[in-house]
XYZ file of C-alpha atoms in Angstrom:
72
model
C 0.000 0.000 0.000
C 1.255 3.504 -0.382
C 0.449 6.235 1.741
C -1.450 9.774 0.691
C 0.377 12.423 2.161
C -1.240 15.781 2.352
C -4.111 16.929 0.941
C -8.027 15.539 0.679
C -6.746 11.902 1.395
C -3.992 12.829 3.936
C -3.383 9.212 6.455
C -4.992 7.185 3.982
C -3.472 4.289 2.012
C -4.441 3.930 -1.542
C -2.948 1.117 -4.243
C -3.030 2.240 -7.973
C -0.547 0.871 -10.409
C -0.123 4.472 -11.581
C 2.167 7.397 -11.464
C -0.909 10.105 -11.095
C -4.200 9.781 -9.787
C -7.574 12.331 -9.470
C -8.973 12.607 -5.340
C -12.360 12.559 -7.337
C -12.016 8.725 -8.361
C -11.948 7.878 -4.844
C -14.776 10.683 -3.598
C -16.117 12.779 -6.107
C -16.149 15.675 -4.258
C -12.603 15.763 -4.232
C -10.452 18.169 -6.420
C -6.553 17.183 -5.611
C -4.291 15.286 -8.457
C -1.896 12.832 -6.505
C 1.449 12.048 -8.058
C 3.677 9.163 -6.889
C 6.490 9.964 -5.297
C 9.486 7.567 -4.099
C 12.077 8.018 -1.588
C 14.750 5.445 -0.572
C 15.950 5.384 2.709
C 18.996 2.641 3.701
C 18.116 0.921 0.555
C 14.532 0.100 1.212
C 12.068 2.302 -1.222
C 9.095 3.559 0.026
C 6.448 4.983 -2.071
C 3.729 8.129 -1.233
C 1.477 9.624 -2.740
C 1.437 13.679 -2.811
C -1.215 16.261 -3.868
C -0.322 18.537 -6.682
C 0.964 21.597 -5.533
C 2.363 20.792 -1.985
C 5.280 22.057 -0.836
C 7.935 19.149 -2.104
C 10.391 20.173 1.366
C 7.820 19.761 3.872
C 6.744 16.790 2.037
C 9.749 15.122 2.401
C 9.686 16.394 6.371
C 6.343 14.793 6.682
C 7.591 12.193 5.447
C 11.067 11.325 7.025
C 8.945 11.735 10.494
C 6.325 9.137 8.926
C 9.432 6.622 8.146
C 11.347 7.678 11.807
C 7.927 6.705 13.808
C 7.371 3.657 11.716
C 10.868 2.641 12.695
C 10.520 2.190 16.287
């Protein structure tokens, strides 16, 4: 599973074999685009997904606390 970061779908965990995705196919209310994004930490790759427009440095705080916490 890869986790939404940010945005209308912030927390949850969505699986698409794609690279961008619409909010709206998951709620239609929903307006954000999510793009894939993959970081690799001590060799191990770990995949989010981010909302268009975010703020790519305190996505990739968000994150590193996300992968710290999971850690212990």
């Amino acid at each position: 599973m890869t986790l939404c970061v940010g945005g209308e779908l912030d927390g949850q965990e969505i699986e698409k074999d794609v690279k961008i995705f619409k909010a709206s196919e998951i709620d239609p209310s929903y307006i954000s685009t999510y793009y894939l994004q993959i970081y690799n930490r001590d060799n191990v790759f770990y995949k989010f997904w981010h909302p268009h427009g975010v703020d790519l440095h305190d996505l990739t705080n968000k994150v590193l606390e996300i992968l710290r916490t999971s850690k212990s």
